[in-house]
Tab-separated table of C-alpha atoms in Angstrom:
chain	number	residue	atom	x	y	z
A	78	MET	CA	0.000	0.000	0.000
A	79	PRO	CA	1.497	3.356	-0.977
A	80	ASP	CA	2.122	5.912	1.739
A	81	ALA	CA	1.965	9.698	1.323
A	82	SER	CA	5.559	9.968	0.127
A	83	ASP	CA	4.933	7.238	-2.465
A	84	VAL	CA	1.908	9.133	-3.738
A	85	LEU	CA	3.863	12.396	-3.936
A	86	ARG	CA	6.830	10.759	-5.700
A	87	GLY	CA	4.446	8.907	-7.976
A	88	ALA	CA	2.589	12.075	-8.907
A	89	ALA	CA	5.824	13.923	-9.652
A	90	GLY	CA	7.163	11.042	-11.724
A	91	ALA	CA	3.884	10.670	-13.577
A	92	VAL	CA	3.635	14.355	-14.468
A	93	VAL	CA	7.250	14.480	-15.671
A	94	ALA	CA	6.761	11.307	-17.728
A	95	ALA	CA	3.487	12.633	-19.152
A	96	VAL	CA	4.976	15.933	-20.276
A	97	VAL	CA	8.097	14.266	-21.711
A	98	ALA	CA	5.978	11.682	-23.554
A	99	GLY	CA	3.605	14.356	-24.866
A	100	VAL	CA	6.497	16.492	-26.110
A	101	ALA	CA	8.116	13.417	-27.691
A	102	TRP	CA	4.839	12.649	-29.456
A	103	GLY	CA	4.715	16.225	-30.738
A	104	ALA	CA	8.331	15.968	-31.912
A	105	ILE	CA	7.499	12.778	-33.813
A	106	VAL	CA	4.660	14.592	-35.569
A	107	TRP	CA	6.977	17.504	-36.343
A	108	GLN	CA	9.716	15.284	-37.784
A	109	THR	CA	7.491	12.896	-39.733
A	110	ASN	CA	4.644	15.237	-40.708
A	111	TYR	CA	2.404	12.356	-39.718
A	112	GLU	CA	0.172	12.052	-36.677
A	113	ILE	CA	0.561	8.700	-34.998
A	114	GLY	CA	-2.554	8.354	-32.850
A	115	PHE	CA	-1.489	5.131	-31.210
A	116	ALA	CA	1.395	7.061	-29.643
A	117	ALA	CA	-1.191	7.875	-26.965
A	118	ILE	CA	-0.847	4.288	-25.779
A	119	GLY	CA	2.874	4.919	-25.356
A	120	VAL	CA	2.051	7.908	-23.168
A	121	GLY	CA	-0.066	5.716	-20.884
A	122	PHE	CA	2.621	3.040	-20.801
A	123	LEU	CA	5.395	5.509	-19.920
A	124	VAL	CA	3.337	7.212	-17.226
A	125	GLY	CA	2.457	3.907	-15.570
A	126	LYS	CA	6.035	2.650	-15.843
A	127	ALA	CA	7.450	5.886	-14.400
A	128	MET	CA	5.078	5.696	-11.440
A	129	ALA	CA	6.006	2.083	-10.810
A	130	ILE	CA	9.710	2.928	-10.886
A	131	VAL	CA	9.576	5.949	-8.578
A	132	THR	CA	7.290	4.239	-6.059
A	133	GLY	CA	9.219	0.980	-5.940
A	134	ASN	CA	6.409	-0.883	-7.739
A	135	LYS	CA	3.766	0.133	-5.226
A	136	ARG	CA	0.186	-0.241	-6.362
A	137	GLY	CA	-3.095	1.273	-5.292
A	138	ARG	CA	-6.180	3.193	-6.298
A	139	GLN	CA	-4.607	6.575	-5.525
A	140	LEU	CA	-1.719	5.806	-7.846
A	141	GLN	CA	-4.117	4.601	-10.529
A	142	VAL	CA	-6.117	7.830	-10.425
A	143	ILE	CA	-2.938	9.901	-10.634
A	144	ALA	CA	-1.669	7.776	-13.537
A	145	VAL	CA	-4.926	8.258	-15.426
A	146	LEU	CA	-4.891	12.034	-14.882
A	147	ALA	CA	-1.220	12.290	-15.833
A	148	SER	CA	-1.848	10.195	-18.951
A	149	VAL	CA	-4.616	12.568	-19.979
A	150	LEU	CA	-2.207	15.475	-19.436
A	151	GLY	CA	0.440	13.825	-21.616
A	152	ILE	CA	-2.082	13.043	-24.337
A	153	LEU	CA	-3.330	16.626	-24.311
A	154	VAL	CA	0.247	17.925	-24.555
A	155	GLY	CA	0.834	15.650	-27.549
A	156	LYS	CA	-2.407	16.665	-29.257
A	157	TYR	CA	-1.757	20.355	-28.541
A	158	MET	CA	1.643	20.112	-30.190
A	159	THR	CA	0.158	18.181	-33.110
A	160	VAL	CA	-2.412	20.914	-33.726
A	161	TYR	CA	0.318	23.540	-33.457
A	162	PHE	CA	2.491	21.855	-36.087
A	163	VAL	CA	-0.426	21.228	-38.451
A	164	LEU	CA	-1.625	24.831	-38.254
A	165	ARG	CA	1.891	26.207	-38.532
A	166	ASP	CA	2.574	24.060	-41.602
A	167	GLN	CA	-0.660	25.373	-43.134
A	168	GLY	CA	0.718	28.899	-42.839
A	169	ALA	CA	-0.890	30.063	-39.594
A	170	ASP	CA	1.114	32.736	-37.805
A	171	ILE	CA	1.012	31.222	-34.321
A	172	LYS	CA	3.448	30.520	-31.523
A	173	LEU	CA	3.692	27.299	-29.540
A	174	VAL	CA	2.187	29.086	-26.544
A	175	ASP	CA	-0.640	31.079	-28.090
A	176	SER	CA	-4.163	31.728	-26.822
A	177	ARG	CA	-5.429	31.534	-30.419
A	178	LEU	CA	-4.261	27.924	-30.554
A	179	MET	CA	-6.297	27.057	-27.457
A	180	GLN	CA	-9.250	28.933	-28.941
A	181	PHE	CA	-8.959	26.892	-32.159
A	182	ILE	CA	-8.941	23.636	-30.190
A	183	LYS	CA	-11.988	24.700	-28.143
A	184	GLU	CA	-13.910	25.767	-31.240
A	185	ASN	CA	-12.958	22.743	-33.371
A	186	PRO	CA	-12.869	19.659	-31.138
A	187	GLY	CA	-14.113	17.433	-33.960
A	188	SER	CA	-11.150	18.322	-36.147
A	189	VAL	CA	-8.710	17.810	-33.280
A	190	PHE	CA	-10.073	14.594	-31.754
A	191	SER	CA	-11.297	11.807	-34.023
A	192	LEU	CA	-13.095	8.657	-32.944
A	193	ILE	CA	-9.906	6.624	-33.304
A	194	ASP	CA	-8.109	9.174	-31.094
A	195	ILE	CA	-10.692	8.571	-28.393
A	196	VAL	CA	-10.199	4.803	-28.696
A	197	PHE	CA	-6.424	5.183	-28.323
A	198	PHE	CA	-6.891	7.566	-25.376
A	199	VAL	CA	-9.116	5.095	-23.560
A	200	ILE	CA	-6.600	2.298	-24.145
A	201	ALA	CA	-3.805	4.576	-22.904
A	202	VAL	CA	-5.463	5.497	-19.621
A	203	LEU	CA	-6.553	1.919	-19.018
A	204	TYR	CA	-3.005	0.758	-19.660
A	205	ALA	CA	-1.602	3.301	-17.201
A	206	ALA	CA	-4.165	2.317	-14.564
A	207	ARG	CA	-3.684	-1.411	-15.124
A	208	GLN	CA	0.033	-1.194	-14.371
A	209	LEU	CA	-0.764	0.148	-10.898
A	210	GLU	CA	-3.771	-2.006	-10.105
A	211	PRO	CA	-3.819	-3.303	-6.534
A	212	THR	CA	-3.021	-6.972	-6.335
A	213	THR	CA	-4.462	-9.471	-3.939
A	214	SER	CA	-2.590	-12.546	-2.951
A	215	LYS	CA	-4.138	-15.868	-3.847
A	216	PHE	CA	-2.411	-17.377	-0.861
A	217	GLN	CA	-3.476	-16.810	2.700
A	218	ARG	CA	-1.050	-16.747	5.549
A	219	ASP	CA	-1.472	-19.577	8.008
A	220	SER	CA	-2.548	-17.878	11.236
A	221	SER	CA	-1.502	-20.743	13.474
């Protein structure tokens, strides 16, 4: 069972992994000019793995919730960067950190998130959560 320090370390590790994975996903899009939607699964995998490493393979519901939230963060970072590169390549005069980019995403969610994206996102967060699922022993200690 994770204690408070495990949860804090896990959250920090998960957020760092999520941002790094999201940026890496964006860099892949930038270099290949191709959006790889299943990279979202990699985000979930890396977040779950990072949490497991920094917590010493602790498991628990708290860690699962944090992993899911961090995975969503990483996926959103990756999608944000993807939209940025697509719009920039289409000639839009925008910066990476630009309120107009957020406005575009809010006004055009259907062009940013496809059905297959949603499928990959669900798989990603389930994968992250599964890695940290509490385990129960099939063996009981002899109390005698």
